[in-house]
Tab-separated table of C-alpha atoms and ligand atoms in Angstrom:
chain	number	residue	atom	x	y	z
A	1	MET	CA	113.467	97.896	115.333
A	2	ARG	CA	113.322	97.984	112.089
A	3	ARG	CA	116.069	100.809	110.869
A	4	THR	CA	119.576	99.304	110.299
A	5	LYS	CA	118.918	96.126	107.715
A	6	ALA	CA	120.687	97.265	104.421
A	7	LEU	CA	119.609	95.204	101.126
A	8	ALA	CA	123.194	94.621	99.745
A	9	GLY	CA	120.806	93.421	96.772
A	10	ILE	CA	119.615	97.350	95.499
A	11	GLY	CA	121.834	99.602	94.273
A	12	ILE	CA	120.944	102.956	92.316
A	13	VAL	CA	122.869	103.914	88.853
A	14	ALA	CA	122.364	107.470	88.870
A	15	ALA	CA	122.314	107.675	85.210
A	16	ALA	CA	119.777	105.550	84.553
A	17	LEU	CA	117.403	107.568	86.990
A	18	LEU	CA	116.782	109.875	84.124
A	19	ALA	CA	115.759	107.383	82.076
A	20	LEU	CA	112.844	106.366	84.639
A	21	THR	CA	110.502	108.402	83.452
A	22	GLY	CA	110.612	107.612	80.029
A	23	CYS	CA	110.068	103.839	80.855
A	24	ASN	CA	106.950	104.680	82.340
A	25	SER	CA	105.103	106.441	79.577
A	26	GLY	CA	106.174	104.354	76.566
A	27	SER	CA	103.036	101.347	77.245
A	28	PRO	CA	99.996	101.957	76.502
A	29	SER	CA	97.386	99.988	78.866
A	30	ASN	CA	96.288	97.149	76.807
A	31	PRO	CA	93.650	98.517	74.502
A	32	GLY	CA	92.707	95.153	73.589
A	33	GLY	CA	91.514	93.869	76.744
A	34	GLY	CA	94.260	91.551	77.043
A	35	GLY	CA	97.066	90.813	79.658
A	36	GLY	CA	98.643	94.007	79.756
A	37	ASP	CA	101.616	94.273	77.276
A	38	ASN	CA	105.481	94.423	76.999
A	39	GLY	CA	105.755	98.422	76.311
A	40	GLY	CA	105.933	97.329	72.819
A	41	GLY	CA	102.359	96.879	72.257
A	42	ASP	CA	102.582	93.648	70.913
A	43	LYS	CA	102.981	90.726	73.139
A	44	PRO	CA	100.813	90.419	76.082
A	45	LEU	CA	102.767	89.907	79.647
A	46	PHE	CA	100.483	87.772	80.495
A	47	GLU	CA	96.920	85.897	79.376
A	48	VAL	CA	93.428	86.415	81.392
A	49	ALA	CA	92.982	82.791	82.815
A	50	LYS	CA	89.273	80.947	81.631
A	51	ASP	CA	86.900	78.999	83.455
A	52	VAL	CA	88.884	79.879	87.089
A	53	LYS	CA	87.102	78.229	89.890
A	54	LEU	CA	88.145	79.317	93.534
A	55	ASP	CA	86.483	77.468	96.241
A	56	GLY	CA	86.360	79.602	99.340
A	57	SER	CA	87.234	83.067	98.672
A	58	PRO	CA	84.643	85.231	99.473
A	59	THR	CA	86.586	87.920	97.534
A	60	PHE	CA	86.355	86.218	94.662
A	61	ASP	CA	82.793	84.861	94.670
A	62	ALA	CA	81.827	88.947	95.186
A	63	MET	CA	84.521	89.718	92.217
A	64	LYS	CA	82.034	86.937	89.946
A	65	LYS	CA	79.147	88.364	91.160
A	66	ARG	CA	79.732	91.945	90.159
A	67	ASP	CA	81.920	90.642	86.772
A	68	GLY	CA	84.920	93.009	88.066
A	69	VAL	CA	87.210	93.594	90.412
A	70	VAL	CA	88.106	96.782	92.282
A	71	ILE	CA	91.864	97.241	93.058
A	72	GLY	CA	93.278	99.566	95.713
A	73	VAL	CA	96.201	101.372	94.281
A	74	LYS	CA	98.589	104.279	94.013
A	75	GLU	CA	99.056	106.859	91.937
A	76	ASP	CA	101.129	108.880	92.108
A	77	GLN	CA	104.318	107.508	92.513
A	78	PRO	CA	106.368	107.226	89.339
A	79	GLY	CA	107.527	103.777	88.542
A	80	LEU	CA	105.258	101.802	91.064
A	81	GLY	CA	101.717	103.031	90.504
A	82	TYR	CA	100.887	105.571	88.514
A	83	LEU	CA	97.946	107.320	86.567
A	84	ASP	CA	99.123	109.829	83.624
A	85	ALA	CA	96.316	113.081	84.510
A	86	THR	CA	96.334	113.611	80.461
A	87	THR	CA	96.127	110.174	78.953
A	88	GLY	CA	94.545	108.272	81.700
A	89	GLU	CA	97.132	105.593	81.469
A	90	ARG	CA	98.080	103.699	84.839
A	91	THR	CA	101.614	102.297	84.716
A	92	GLY	CA	103.940	101.111	87.456
A	93	PHE	CA	105.192	97.589	88.466
A	94	ASP	CA	103.143	97.737	91.273
A	95	VAL	CA	99.690	98.488	88.766
A	96	ASP	CA	100.889	95.795	86.325
A	97	ILE	CA	101.153	93.454	89.477
A	98	ALA	CA	97.953	93.910	90.315
A	99	ARG	CA	96.864	93.454	86.396
A	100	TRP	CA	98.435	89.748	86.447
A	101	ILE	CA	96.225	88.662	89.780
A	102	ALA	CA	93.258	90.519	88.345
A	103	ALA	CA	93.793	88.284	84.435
A	104	SER	CA	94.768	85.009	86.790
A	105	LEU	CA	91.219	85.609	88.032
A	106	GLY	CA	90.143	85.835	84.525
A	107	PHE	CA	89.322	89.369	84.547
A	108	ASP	CA	90.916	91.345	81.600
A	109	GLU	CA	91.283	95.431	81.567
A	110	LYS	CA	87.762	96.461	81.475
A	111	GLN	CA	86.636	94.263	84.432
A	112	ILE	CA	89.167	96.041	86.342
A	113	THR	CA	88.654	99.041	88.573
A	114	PHE	CA	91.758	100.977	89.733
A	115	LYS	CA	90.681	102.509	93.135
A	116	PRO	CA	93.571	105.485	94.408
A	117	ILE	CA	93.775	104.429	98.143
A	118	ALA	CA	96.023	106.339	100.671
A	119	SER	CA	98.828	104.831	102.954
A	120	VAL	CA	96.815	106.188	105.810
A	121	ASN	CA	93.436	104.359	104.323
A	122	ARG	CA	94.269	100.887	103.442
A	123	GLU	CA	93.903	98.494	106.374
A	124	GLN	CA	90.328	100.125	106.398
A	125	SER	CA	89.331	100.075	103.064
A	126	ILE	CA	90.336	96.246	102.842
A	127	VAL	CA	88.504	95.975	106.540
A	128	ASN	CA	85.259	98.001	104.480
A	129	GLY	CA	85.340	95.773	101.431
A	130	ASP	CA	85.761	98.844	99.416
A	131	ILE	CA	88.440	97.169	97.373
A	132	ASP	CA	89.212	93.487	96.536
A	133	TYR	CA	92.922	93.539	96.932
A	134	TYR	CA	95.587	96.547	97.350
A	135	VAL	CA	98.567	96.749	95.665
A	136	GLY	CA	100.095	99.578	96.473
A	137	THR	CA	104.062	99.952	98.100
A	138	TYR	CA	102.517	98.149	100.857
A	139	SER	CA	104.921	96.918	103.678
A	140	ILE	CA	104.044	93.809	105.427
A	141	THR	CA	103.961	94.137	108.845
A	142	ASP	CA	102.942	91.838	111.958
A	143	LYS	CA	100.904	95.620	113.165
A	144	ARG	CA	98.621	95.132	109.733
A	145	LYS	CA	98.639	91.602	110.108
A	146	THR	CA	95.814	92.014	112.733
A	147	GLN	CA	93.930	93.831	110.633
A	148	ILE	CA	94.262	92.043	107.097
A	149	ASP	CA	95.990	89.708	105.418
A	150	PHE	CA	98.914	89.874	102.783
A	151	ALA	CA	99.801	87.503	99.703
A	152	GLY	CA	103.750	87.865	98.551
A	153	PRO	CA	106.346	89.350	99.514
A	154	TYR	CA	106.708	90.334	95.934
A	155	PHE	CA	109.498	93.139	95.914
A	156	VAL	CA	111.824	94.235	98.591
A	157	THR	CA	113.160	97.974	99.461
A	158	GLY	CA	114.011	100.023	102.574
A	159	GLN	CA	113.510	103.272	103.345
A	160	GLY	CA	115.626	105.695	101.755
A	161	LEU	CA	116.323	109.418	101.694
A	162	LEU	CA	115.470	112.271	98.705
A	163	ILE	CA	116.868	116.032	99.377
A	164	ARG	CA	117.611	118.488	96.740
A	165	LYS	CA	120.602	119.331	95.244
A	166	GLY	CA	122.729	122.034	95.646
A	167	ASP	CA	122.180	121.318	99.687
A	168	PRO	CA	125.021	120.161	102.073
A	169	ASP	CA	125.466	116.584	101.530
A	170	ALA	CA	123.267	114.227	104.483
A	171	ASP	CA	122.832	110.463	103.964
A	172	LYS	CA	121.408	109.154	107.106
A	173	LEU	CA	118.228	110.256	109.281
A	174	GLU	CA	120.471	111.486	111.991
A	175	ASP	CA	121.563	114.214	109.664
A	176	PHE	CA	117.721	115.854	109.922
A	177	ASN	CA	117.864	116.111	113.124
A	178	GLY	CA	116.726	119.702	114.336
A	179	LYS	CA	115.398	119.716	110.453
A	180	THR	CA	111.769	118.946	109.032
A	181	VAL	CA	111.627	115.602	107.352
A	182	CYS	CA	108.324	114.862	105.507
A	183	SER	CA	106.521	111.429	104.559
A	184	ALA	CA	102.770	110.034	104.058
A	185	THR	CA	100.646	109.300	107.263
A	186	GLY	CA	100.556	105.398	108.101
A	187	SER	CA	103.527	104.891	106.478
A	188	THR	CA	106.297	102.911	107.896
A	189	PRO	CA	108.772	105.500	107.002
A	190	ILE	CA	106.663	108.161	109.260
A	191	GLN	CA	106.690	105.772	112.010
A	192	ASN	CA	110.090	104.746	112.148
A	193	ILE	CA	111.094	108.603	112.558
A	194	LYS	CA	108.650	108.950	115.438
A	195	ALA	CA	109.549	106.411	117.342
A	196	ASN	CA	113.562	106.363	116.848
A	197	PHE	CA	114.242	109.433	115.869
A	198	PRO	CA	112.388	111.935	118.208
A	199	GLN	CA	114.774	115.229	117.738
A	200	ILE	CA	113.872	115.321	113.464
A	201	LYS	CA	111.095	117.178	112.851
A	202	THR	CA	108.131	115.660	110.973
A	203	GLN	CA	106.022	117.112	108.052
A	204	GLU	CA	102.610	114.619	106.953
A	205	TYR	CA	100.497	114.439	104.129
A	206	ASP	CA	98.396	111.696	102.641
A	207	LEU	CA	100.444	111.298	99.643
A	208	TYR	CA	104.197	111.714	99.288
A	209	SER	CA	104.092	113.597	96.152
A	210	ALA	CA	102.801	116.986	98.379
A	211	CYS	CA	106.240	115.867	100.223
A	212	VAL	CA	107.491	116.055	96.949
A	213	GLN	CA	106.142	119.448	96.267
A	214	ASP	CA	106.830	120.598	99.832
A	215	LEU	CA	110.682	119.818	99.415
A	216	LEU	CA	111.208	122.033	95.565
A	217	ASP	CA	109.386	125.043	97.300
A	218	LYS	CA	111.610	124.425	100.819
A	219	LYS	CA	109.700	123.908	103.219
A	220	VAL	CA	110.711	120.851	104.310
A	221	ASP	CA	114.587	119.773	103.936
A	222	ALA	CA	114.332	116.134	102.679
A	223	VAL	CA	111.465	113.419	101.846
A	224	THR	CA	111.653	110.268	103.433
A	225	THR	CA	109.667	106.664	102.235
A	226	ASP	CA	111.164	103.296	100.586
A	227	GLN	CA	113.845	104.264	97.999
A	228	ALA	CA	111.787	102.592	95.413
A	229	ILE	CA	109.584	105.178	95.558
A	230	LEU	CA	111.834	107.729	96.075
A	231	ILE	CA	113.822	106.499	92.568
A	232	GLY	CA	110.796	107.258	90.466
A	233	PHE	CA	109.981	111.189	92.319
A	234	ALA	CA	113.959	111.864	91.604
A	235	ALA	CA	113.694	110.788	88.110
A	236	GLN	CA	110.777	113.468	87.603
A	237	TYR	CA	113.054	116.220	88.472
A	238	PRO	CA	116.232	115.309	87.837
A	239	LYS	CA	117.969	118.937	87.975
A	240	ASP	CA	116.498	119.112	91.211
A	241	LEU	CA	115.677	116.014	93.661
A	242	LYS	CA	118.721	113.229	94.609
A	243	VAL	CA	118.235	109.993	96.911
A	244	THR	CA	121.242	109.559	98.945
A	245	GLY	CA	122.042	107.341	101.750
A	246	GLY	CA	121.307	103.558	101.667
A	247	LEU	CA	118.452	101.799	103.153
A	248	PHE	CA	117.276	102.074	106.635
A	249	THR	CA	115.154	99.634	106.788
A	250	GLU	CA	113.456	96.643	105.046
A	251	GLU	CA	110.276	96.863	103.652
A	252	ARG	CA	108.601	93.650	102.410
A	253	TYR	CA	105.752	94.689	99.838
A	254	GLY	CA	102.489	92.730	99.669
A	255	VAL	CA	98.875	92.405	98.383
A	256	GLY	CA	96.605	93.747	100.619
A	257	LEU	CA	93.407	91.244	101.553
A	258	LYS	CA	90.724	90.708	103.164
A	259	LYS	CA	91.875	88.972	106.807
A	260	GLY	CA	91.067	85.286	106.431
A	261	ASP	CA	90.510	84.779	102.609
A	262	THR	CA	93.431	82.197	102.889
A	263	ALA	CA	92.145	80.891	99.469
A	264	LEU	CA	92.742	84.190	97.023
A	265	GLN	CA	95.967	84.236	99.242
A	266	GLN	CA	97.135	81.028	98.226
A	267	HIS	CA	95.959	81.779	94.913
A	268	ILE	CA	98.532	84.754	95.095
A	269	ASN	CA	101.471	83.246	96.589
A	270	THR	CA	101.318	80.471	93.994
A	271	LEU	CA	100.839	82.364	90.759
A	272	PHE	CA	103.865	84.390	92.462
A	273	THR	CA	106.067	81.010	92.849
A	274	ASP	CA	105.137	79.775	89.798
A	275	GLY	CA	105.413	82.784	88.043
A	276	HIS	CA	108.489	84.237	87.945
A	277	ASP	CA	109.458	84.792	84.243
A	278	THR	CA	106.221	86.742	83.688
A	279	TRP	CA	107.332	88.680	87.439
A	280	GLN	CA	110.816	89.157	85.702
A	281	LYS	CA	109.446	91.292	82.657
A	282	ILE	CA	106.902	92.895	84.446
A	283	PHE	CA	109.879	94.822	86.424
A	284	ASP	CA	112.672	95.183	83.404
A	285	LYS	CA	109.455	97.053	81.419
A	286	ASN	CA	108.417	99.235	84.680
A	287	LEU	CA	111.968	99.313	86.601
A	288	GLY	CA	114.609	97.910	84.187
A	289	LYS	CA	115.673	101.424	83.674
A	290	SER	CA	115.514	102.846	87.412
A	291	GLY	CA	118.555	101.151	88.421
A	292	ILE	CA	116.673	99.526	90.791
A	293	LYS	CA	118.223	95.878	91.670
A	294	VAL	CA	116.087	93.398	93.058
A	295	GLU	CA	115.500	90.077	93.133
A	296	GLN	CA	111.985	88.304	93.424
A	297	PRO	CA	111.526	87.315	96.799
A	298	LYS	CA	110.425	83.791	98.096
A	299	VAL	CA	106.591	84.137	99.212
A	300	ASP	CA	106.410	83.689	103.031
B	401	LIG	N1	106.550	100.166	102.435
B	401	LIG	C1	105.781	101.871	103.263
B	401	LIG	C2	104.948	101.360	103.995
B	401	LIG	O1	103.750	100.421	103.644
B	401	LIG	C3	105.880	102.893	102.444
B	401	LIG	C4	105.458	103.229	101.011
B	401	LIG	C5	103.806	103.540	101.494
B	401	LIG	O2	103.229	104.491	102.256
B	401	LIG	O3	103.027	102.991	101.080
B	401	LIG	O4	103.968	102.061	104.504
């Protein structure tokens, strides 16, 4: 199925991993309520649109009525979707993409409510209307499309491996036959292992950070999920952990939306298509020093 496609455009620069955590922490979250700053605190990455009209979008109508937007995110994935528990600051590529979409709909930072939602609960939260949209390493799949719609893709990565430094080299999933690999419940990587690698034992949690803790504690032998996520965790523990191997799948990230809201889907797709410069600024700010090399993908 989805396991062998490697992506030539993505690479890891080991030395740059160390820089990632630093790059996450230096960006105050837009205290002026504008469109997110550029990491230097001065020029916004994007403007908040005024007098937005979006006919035929029930989600947008609901946002207007409550004068705010509720966005589902991750908050334990450095570089992508991260909440600093001390400062309360949210950072990451996905979080800034989420803010950019909100700004394009006329909502500033003060009008955004971020809701942390684990991988396994994403579809249901969207179906229930608990959130207006979801931005959090959310792969576009046909199975998920039976319940929800996606805008995008806005990012492409693939399944990779995180191991302990000092352990024997292992860079393929097959190397973990008979060993225990951890991933998040409901994620595409855990589904891939269960479907295609029956000899690998699995440990599942709602959050990848729990898997990373188990890896540090030597309770599991590897963590597997998208390489872009693993690079962020490796940067948190540069002395202990490293990303290994290539990309075993192609994971195309989309914005999760209520099924049938094509007006909002079109709006976001147009934003991505017309907004390449902004996409690039958001990438550079959050992942520019990570060693991840990704071009903005074309929307579907
Ligand atoms: N991108 C994969 C997925 O959507 C793995 C990352 C995640 O769990 O968010 O399942």
